[in-house]
Amino acid sequence: MRSRTHRPKYKFFPSSSRRSQFRLLPVNDLQLLKLFHILCCSVAERKLLGLQKKMEELGVIVDDTFVYNEEKHLTVMKTSLFFAGDGYTVYDCKGELVFRVDSYGPDAREKDEIVLMDAQGKCLLTVRRKRPSLHHRWEGFVGERTEGQKPIFNVRRSSIIGRSSMTVEVFKGSGDEYQIEGCFGNRNCTIFNAAKEPMAEIKRKVDATTNVVLGKDVFSLILKPGFDGAFAMGLVLILDQINGDSFDDDGTEMDPTAGD
């Protein structure tokens, strides 16, 4: 009966021989384990760097939880119909709550500050009106704003004369710029990136069962793949506030997002 001999494990190593570019050297289990550990770590690091780069390319601004690989349709509902900027609830196509904005009555508007939360009540984004400003300038802050915190983006009217689009300037990451065109009062807006590609749309909601257009207190927010939903909803809150302000000065409507 033949006795089994122990066969050592081998690894390739550069050789000076002209006949072969590699020669085999024995390697023990501990060395093999170390090599495997190094390989796994390098793969994980590459994946992490790749994910970070992908998120930068996708344009994550507030929270990557709300960045989707496919087009996402959300239903936005105002929880009060009496005052612009009152509470909101936002649902996905399955009827699950995605975002919410709590309302504390008309006096809350005097604070010029609105907090967007997720379904669990976590503060995702604070939008705040900057005063004084002729351009209806608003700023966005990650989470619940604290004193001295720097904004990650601002929104302003492109021009103080006549009707104009809205310009969104992002300070975080690559510093992208967006344009909001259309008429929010009619729930018909599009958010474009610098390449003039549509990233999100605001449209009137149509009841699928009756094919009836619903009131303006219920509308659709359509997100293109890779666009941050929390950021888009923050822009909706700002547009709603500006649209409400359009009636305050002289009683006439001046839609700030209507095209020229």
mmCIF file of C-alpha atoms in Angstrom:
data_model
loop_
_atom_site.group_PDB
_atom_site.id
_atom_site.type_symbol
_atom_site.label_atom_id
_atom_site.label_comp_id
_atom_site.label_asym_id
_atom_site.label_seq_id
_atom_site.Cartn_x
_atom_site.Cartn_y
_atom_site.Cartn_z
ATOM 1 C CA MET A 1 0.000 0.000 0.000
ATOM 2 C CA ARG A 2 1.360 3.339 -1.043
ATOM 3 C CA SER A 3 1.839 5.964 1.604
ATOM 4 C CA ARG A 4 0.370 9.357 0.837
ATOM 5 C CA THR A 5 2.987 12.059 0.599
ATOM 6 C CA HIS A 6 2.240 15.664 1.515
ATOM 7 C CA ARG A 7 2.100 17.880 -1.540
ATOM 8 C CA PRO A 8 3.108 21.462 -0.739
ATOM 9 C CA LYS A 9 1.086 24.301 -2.148
ATOM 10 C CA TYR A 10 2.820 26.495 -4.661
ATOM 11 C CA LYS A 11 2.721 30.044 -5.880
ATOM 12 C CA PHE A 12 4.238 31.660 -8.944
ATOM 13 C CA PHE A 13 7.350 33.744 -8.557
ATOM 14 C CA PRO A 14 9.383 35.537 -11.274
ATOM 15 C CA SER A 15 12.376 33.507 -12.462
ATOM 16 C CA SER A 16 15.519 34.536 -14.271
ATOM 17 C CA SER A 17 15.421 31.379 -16.362
ATOM 18 C CA ARG A 18 15.024 31.925 -20.069
ATOM 19 C CA ARG A 19 12.951 28.761 -20.397
ATOM 20 C CA SER A 20 10.207 29.996 -18.068
ATOM 21 C CA GLN A 21 9.136 33.370 -16.787
ATOM 22 C CA PHE A 22 7.883 31.879 -13.496
ATOM 23 C CA ARG A 23 9.110 29.279 -11.057
ATOM 24 C CA LEU A 24 7.136 27.577 -8.275
ATOM 25 C CA LEU A 25 7.879 28.132 -4.613
ATOM 26 C CA PRO A 26 6.178 26.305 -1.726
ATOM 27 C CA VAL A 27 3.753 28.356 0.358
ATOM 28 C CA ASN A 28 2.150 27.366 3.665
ATOM 29 C CA ASP A 29 -1.492 27.848 4.753
ATOM 30 C CA LEU A 30 -0.758 31.038 6.714
ATOM 31 C CA GLN A 31 0.829 32.719 3.707
ATOM 32 C CA LEU A 32 -2.059 31.619 1.526
ATOM 33 C CA LEU A 33 -4.527 33.075 4.033
ATOM 34 C CA LYS A 34 -2.639 36.392 4.062
ATOM 35 C CA LEU A 35 -2.684 36.548 0.274
ATOM 36 C CA PHE A 36 -6.419 35.831 0.245
ATOM 37 C CA HIS A 37 -7.012 38.540 2.874
ATOM 38 C CA ILE A 38 -5.042 41.124 0.858
ATOM 39 C CA LEU A 39 -6.958 40.207 -2.288
ATOM 40 C CA CYS A 40 -10.340 40.530 -0.532
ATOM 41 C CA CYS A 41 -9.414 43.895 0.998
ATOM 42 C CA SER A 42 -8.286 45.297 -2.341
ATOM 43 C CA VAL A 43 -11.528 44.142 -3.985
ATOM 44 C CA ALA A 44 -13.603 45.732 -1.209
ATOM 45 C CA GLU A 45 -11.666 48.987 -1.486
ATOM 46 C CA ARG A 46 -12.145 49.048 -5.255
ATOM 47 C CA LYS A 47 -15.868 48.440 -4.820
ATOM 48 C CA LEU A 48 -16.106 51.262 -2.256
ATOM 49 C CA LEU A 49 -14.247 53.692 -4.497
ATOM 50 C CA GLY A 50 -16.365 52.620 -7.446
ATOM 51 C CA LEU A 51 -19.555 53.142 -5.436
ATOM 52 C CA GLN A 52 -18.447 56.601 -4.336
ATOM 53 C CA LYS A 53 -17.583 57.551 -7.909
ATOM 54 C CA LYS A 54 -20.910 56.186 -9.142
ATOM 55 C CA MET A 55 -22.802 58.201 -6.531
ATOM 56 C CA GLU A 56 -20.967 61.352 -7.620
ATOM 57 C CA GLU A 57 -21.901 60.627 -11.227
ATOM 58 C CA LEU A 58 -25.516 59.981 -10.246
ATOM 59 C CA GLY A 59 -25.698 63.351 -8.528
ATOM 60 C CA VAL A 60 -26.441 62.322 -4.942
ATOM 61 C CA ILE A 61 -26.947 65.497 -2.960
ATOM 62 C CA VAL A 62 -29.023 64.752 0.154
ATOM 63 C CA ASP A 63 -29.368 60.993 0.698
ATOM 64 C CA ASP A 64 -28.433 58.060 -1.571
ATOM 65 C CA THR A 65 -31.292 56.035 -0.039
ATOM 66 C CA PHE A 66 -33.626 57.873 -2.386
ATOM 67 C CA VAL A 67 -31.587 57.392 -5.548
ATOM 68 C CA TYR A 68 -33.174 54.756 -7.767
ATOM 69 C CA ASN A 69 -31.814 52.757 -10.679
ATOM 70 C CA GLU A 70 -35.112 52.997 -12.557
ATOM 71 C CA GLU A 71 -37.599 55.774 -13.155
ATOM 72 C CA LYS A 72 -39.595 56.328 -9.956
ATOM 73 C CA HIS A 73 -43.136 57.688 -9.750
ATOM 74 C CA LEU A 74 -44.137 59.318 -6.457
ATOM 75 C CA THR A 75 -47.513 60.726 -5.453
ATOM 76 C CA VAL A 76 -47.371 64.000 -3.524
ATOM 77 C CA MET A 77 -50.365 64.996 -1.382
ATOM 78 C CA LYS A 78 -50.918 68.192 0.556
ATOM 79 C CA THR A 79 -52.253 67.495 4.032
ATOM 80 C CA SER A 80 -53.840 70.954 4.213
ATOM 81 C CA LEU A 81 -55.427 72.873 1.364
ATOM 82 C CA PHE A 82 -55.675 76.282 2.993
ATOM 83 C CA PHE A 83 -52.102 77.563 3.122
ATOM 84 C CA ALA A 84 -49.182 77.230 0.722
ATOM 85 C CA GLY A 85 -46.339 75.268 2.251
ATOM 86 C CA ASP A 86 -48.490 73.305 4.695
ATOM 87 C CA GLY A 87 -47.879 69.619 5.332
ATOM 88 C CA TYR A 88 -47.106 67.035 2.677
ATOM 89 C CA THR A 89 -47.090 63.277 2.462
ATOM 90 C CA VAL A 90 -45.349 61.442 -0.384
ATOM 91 C CA TYR A 91 -46.067 57.843 -1.381
ATOM 92 C CA ASP A 92 -44.543 55.420 -3.863
ATOM 93 C CA CYS A 93 -46.485 53.305 -6.359
ATOM 94 C CA LYS A 94 -47.027 50.617 -3.682
ATOM 95 C CA GLY A 95 -48.701 53.086 -1.351
ATOM 96 C CA GLU A 96 -45.788 53.151 1.088
ATOM 97 C CA LEU A 97 -44.856 56.443 2.755
ATOM 98 C CA VAL A 98 -41.556 57.855 1.466
ATOM 99 C CA PHE A 99 -41.439 61.482 2.710
ATOM 100 C CA ARG A 100 -43.457 63.687 4.980
ATOM 101 C CA VAL A 101 -43.571 67.346 5.947
ATOM 102 C CA ASP A 102 -45.468 68.165 9.114
ATOM 103 C CA SER A 103 -47.582 71.297 9.301
ATOM 104 C CA TYR A 104 -48.011 73.519 12.297
ATOM 105 C CA GLY A 105 -50.547 75.919 10.832
ATOM 106 C CA PRO A 106 -50.221 79.235 8.961
ATOM 107 C CA ASP A 107 -47.955 80.792 11.594
ATOM 108 C CA ALA A 108 -45.238 78.281 10.675
ATOM 109 C CA ARG A 109 -44.746 80.072 7.358
ATOM 110 C CA GLU A 110 -43.359 83.111 9.180
ATOM 111 C CA LYS A 111 -40.315 81.046 10.129
ATOM 112 C CA ASP A 112 -39.415 80.616 6.441
ATOM 113 C CA GLU A 113 -37.994 77.206 7.266
ATOM 114 C CA ILE A 114 -39.344 73.777 6.320
ATOM 115 C CA VAL A 115 -37.996 70.348 7.287
ATOM 116 C CA LEU A 116 -38.321 67.314 5.025
ATOM 117 C CA MET A 117 -38.439 63.959 6.834
ATOM 118 C CA ASP A 118 -38.464 60.327 5.805
ATOM 119 C CA ALA A 119 -41.229 57.874 6.750
ATOM 120 C CA GLN A 120 -39.663 57.275 10.201
ATOM 121 C CA GLY A 121 -39.415 60.982 11.018
ATOM 122 C CA LYS A 122 -35.678 61.373 10.377
ATOM 123 C CA CYS A 123 -34.800 64.913 9.252
ATOM 124 C CA LEU A 124 -33.343 64.705 5.766
ATOM 125 C CA LEU A 125 -33.283 68.284 4.569
ATOM 126 C CA THR A 126 -34.081 71.805 5.762
ATOM 127 C CA VAL A 127 -35.001 74.494 3.239
ATOM 128 C CA ARG A 128 -34.831 78.097 4.404
ATOM 129 C CA ARG A 129 -35.685 81.388 2.770
ATOM 130 C CA LYS A 130 -32.853 83.875 2.647
ATOM 131 C CA ARG A 131 -33.917 87.419 3.460
ATOM 132 C CA PRO A 132 -33.706 90.003 2.066
ATOM 133 C CA SER A 133 -33.655 88.744 -1.518
ATOM 134 C CA LEU A 134 -35.131 90.078 -4.740
ATOM 135 C CA HIS A 135 -34.636 86.712 -6.445
ATOM 136 C CA HIS A 136 -36.788 84.612 -4.049
ATOM 137 C CA ARG A 137 -33.576 82.949 -2.887
ATOM 138 C CA TRP A 138 -33.841 79.774 -0.813
ATOM 139 C CA GLU A 139 -31.117 77.566 0.672
ATOM 140 C CA GLY A 140 -30.987 73.841 1.454
ATOM 141 C CA PHE A 141 -29.199 72.220 4.421
ATOM 142 C CA VAL A 142 -28.575 68.523 5.104
ATOM 143 C CA GLY A 143 -30.612 67.266 8.072
ATOM 144 C CA GLU A 144 -32.005 69.670 10.641
ATOM 145 C CA ARG A 145 -30.265 73.016 10.178
ATOM 146 C CA THR A 146 -28.001 74.255 12.945
ATOM 147 C CA GLU A 147 -26.537 77.713 13.540
ATOM 148 C CA GLY A 148 -23.524 78.318 11.320
ATOM 149 C CA GLN A 149 -24.199 75.332 9.060
ATOM 150 C CA LYS A 150 -23.349 75.885 5.404
ATOM 151 C CA PRO A 151 -25.987 75.205 2.725
ATOM 152 C CA ILE A 152 -25.470 72.480 0.135
ATOM 153 C CA PHE A 153 -27.512 74.275 -2.542
ATOM 154 C CA ASN A 154 -29.535 77.397 -3.215
ATOM 155 C CA VAL A 155 -32.491 78.205 -5.456
ATOM 156 C CA ARG A 156 -33.215 81.587 -7.003
ATOM 157 C CA ARG A 157 -35.158 83.149 -9.805
ATOM 158 C CA SER A 158 -33.021 83.550 -12.911
ATOM 159 C CA SER A 159 -34.232 87.136 -13.283
ATOM 160 C CA ILE A 160 -36.114 89.624 -11.129
ATOM 161 C CA ILE A 161 -37.791 91.087 -14.214
ATOM 162 C CA GLY A 162 -40.898 89.377 -15.526
ATOM 163 C CA ARG A 163 -41.439 85.648 -15.519
ATOM 164 C CA SER A 164 -38.342 83.495 -15.469
ATOM 165 C CA SER A 165 -37.084 80.000 -14.708
ATOM 166 C CA MET A 166 -35.466 78.990 -11.434
ATOM 167 C CA THR A 167 -31.745 78.326 -11.099
ATOM 168 C CA VAL A 168 -30.487 75.683 -8.654
ATOM 169 C CA GLU A 169 -26.821 75.916 -7.700
ATOM 170 C CA VAL A 170 -25.287 72.943 -5.869
ATOM 171 C CA PHE A 171 -22.275 73.570 -3.614
ATOM 172 C CA LYS A 172 -21.675 69.940 -2.648
ATOM 173 C CA GLY A 173 -19.642 67.537 -4.795
ATOM 174 C CA SER A 174 -19.081 68.585 -8.390
ATOM 175 C CA GLY A 175 -21.089 71.801 -8.029
ATOM 176 C CA ASP A 176 -23.758 71.054 -10.612
ATOM 177 C CA GLU A 177 -26.373 73.542 -11.735
ATOM 178 C CA TYR A 178 -30.000 72.844 -12.576
ATOM 179 C CA GLN A 179 -32.833 74.786 -14.182
ATOM 180 C CA ILE A 180 -36.507 74.488 -13.260
ATOM 181 C CA GLU A 181 -38.828 75.402 -16.095
ATOM 182 C CA GLY A 182 -42.596 75.301 -16.443
ATOM 183 C CA CYS A 183 -45.475 76.340 -14.204
ATOM 184 C CA PHE A 184 -45.629 74.902 -10.706
ATOM 185 C CA GLY A 185 -49.010 76.560 -10.104
ATOM 186 C CA ASN A 186 -50.392 74.295 -12.822
ATOM 187 C CA ARG A 187 -48.288 71.361 -11.593
ATOM 188 C CA ASN A 188 -46.312 71.272 -14.820
ATOM 189 C CA CYS A 189 -42.568 71.642 -14.165
ATOM 190 C CA THR A 190 -39.352 70.002 -15.312
ATOM 191 C CA ILE A 191 -35.961 70.014 -13.605
ATOM 192 C CA PHE A 192 -33.100 70.016 -16.131
ATOM 193 C CA ASN A 193 -29.412 69.443 -15.534
ATOM 194 C CA ALA A 194 -26.651 71.500 -17.159
ATOM 195 C CA ALA A 195 -26.811 69.297 -20.268
ATOM 196 C CA LYS A 196 -30.514 70.146 -20.589
ATOM 197 C CA GLU A 197 -31.509 66.570 -19.722
ATOM 198 C CA PRO A 198 -34.735 66.184 -17.711
ATOM 199 C CA MET A 199 -33.984 64.817 -14.225
ATOM 200 C CA ALA A 200 -37.416 65.141 -12.603
ATOM 201 C CA GLU A 201 -40.930 66.184 -13.587
ATOM 202 C CA ILE A 202 -43.927 67.545 -11.724
ATOM 203 C CA LYS A 203 -47.233 66.636 -13.359
ATOM 204 C CA ARG A 204 -50.935 66.549 -12.615
ATOM 205 C CA LYS A 205 -52.052 63.233 -11.173
ATOM 206 C CA VAL A 206 -54.490 61.134 -13.216
ATOM 207 C CA ASP A 207 -56.705 58.537 -11.530
ATOM 208 C CA ALA A 208 -55.831 55.274 -13.275
ATOM 209 C CA THR A 209 -59.266 53.736 -12.682
ATOM 210 C CA THR A 210 -61.430 56.645 -13.880
ATOM 211 C CA ASN A 211 -58.875 58.457 -16.084
ATOM 212 C CA VAL A 212 -59.839 61.692 -14.326
ATOM 213 C CA VAL A 213 -57.302 64.442 -13.599
ATOM 214 C CA LEU A 214 -57.140 65.012 -9.835
ATOM 215 C CA GLY A 215 -56.973 68.390 -8.097
ATOM 216 C CA LYS A 216 -53.746 70.333 -7.679
ATOM 217 C CA ASP A 217 -53.401 69.189 -4.076
ATOM 218 C CA VAL A 218 -52.432 65.736 -5.423
ATOM 219 C CA PHE A 219 -49.754 65.520 -8.103
ATOM 220 C CA SER A 220 -46.979 63.295 -9.436
ATOM 221 C CA LEU A 221 -43.242 63.661 -8.925
ATOM 222 C CA ILE A 222 -41.389 61.584 -11.524
ATOM 223 C CA LEU A 223 -37.708 60.904 -10.837
ATOM 224 C CA LYS A 224 -35.304 59.907 -13.569
ATOM 225 C CA PRO A 225 -32.773 57.138 -12.774
ATOM 226 C CA GLY A 226 -29.941 58.393 -10.585
ATOM 227 C CA PHE A 227 -31.606 61.626 -9.418
ATOM 228 C CA ASP A 228 -31.869 62.196 -5.664
ATOM 229 C CA GLY A 229 -35.548 62.028 -4.635
ATOM 230 C CA ALA A 230 -34.980 63.884 -1.359
ATOM 231 C CA PHE A 231 -33.329 66.736 -3.261
ATOM 232 C CA ALA A 232 -36.209 66.812 -5.763
ATOM 233 C CA MET A 233 -38.793 66.931 -2.974
ATOM 234 C CA GLY A 234 -36.902 69.776 -1.346
ATOM 235 C CA LEU A 235 -37.216 71.721 -4.602
ATOM 236 C CA VAL A 236 -40.956 70.994 -4.618
ATOM 237 C CA LEU A 237 -41.281 72.547 -1.142
ATOM 238 C CA ILE A 238 -39.419 75.652 -2.286
ATOM 239 C CA LEU A 239 -41.533 75.984 -5.437
ATOM 240 C CA ASP A 240 -44.694 75.681 -3.365
ATOM 241 C CA GLN A 241 -43.538 78.453 -1.044
ATOM 242 C CA ILE A 242 -42.545 80.736 -3.916
ATOM 243 C CA ASN A 243 -45.805 80.010 -5.714
ATOM 244 C CA GLY A 244 -47.695 80.977 -2.544
ATOM 245 C CA ASP A 245 -45.636 84.150 -2.212
ATOM 246 C CA SER A 246 -46.645 85.095 -5.760
ATOM 247 C CA PHE A 247 -50.091 86.042 -4.467
ATOM 248 C CA ASP A 248 -48.966 87.913 -1.384
ATOM 249 C CA ASP A 249 -47.630 91.192 -2.685
ATOM 250 C CA ASP A 250 -50.376 92.692 -4.829
ATOM 251 C CA GLY A 251 -52.923 89.902 -5.155
ATOM 252 C CA THR A 252 -51.940 88.961 -8.685
ATOM 253 C CA GLU A 253 -50.268 85.738 -9.680
ATOM 254 C CA MET A 254 -46.648 85.867 -10.842
ATOM 255 C CA ASP A 255 -45.623 82.312 -11.458
ATOM 256 C CA PRO A 256 -41.845 82.259 -10.869
ATOM 257 C CA THR A 257 -41.276 79.117 -12.925
ATOM 258 C CA ALA A 258 -43.184 80.047 -16.055
ATOM 259 C CA GLY A 259 -41.111 80.096 -19.203
ATOM 260 C CA ASP A 260 -40.487 83.293 -21.109
#
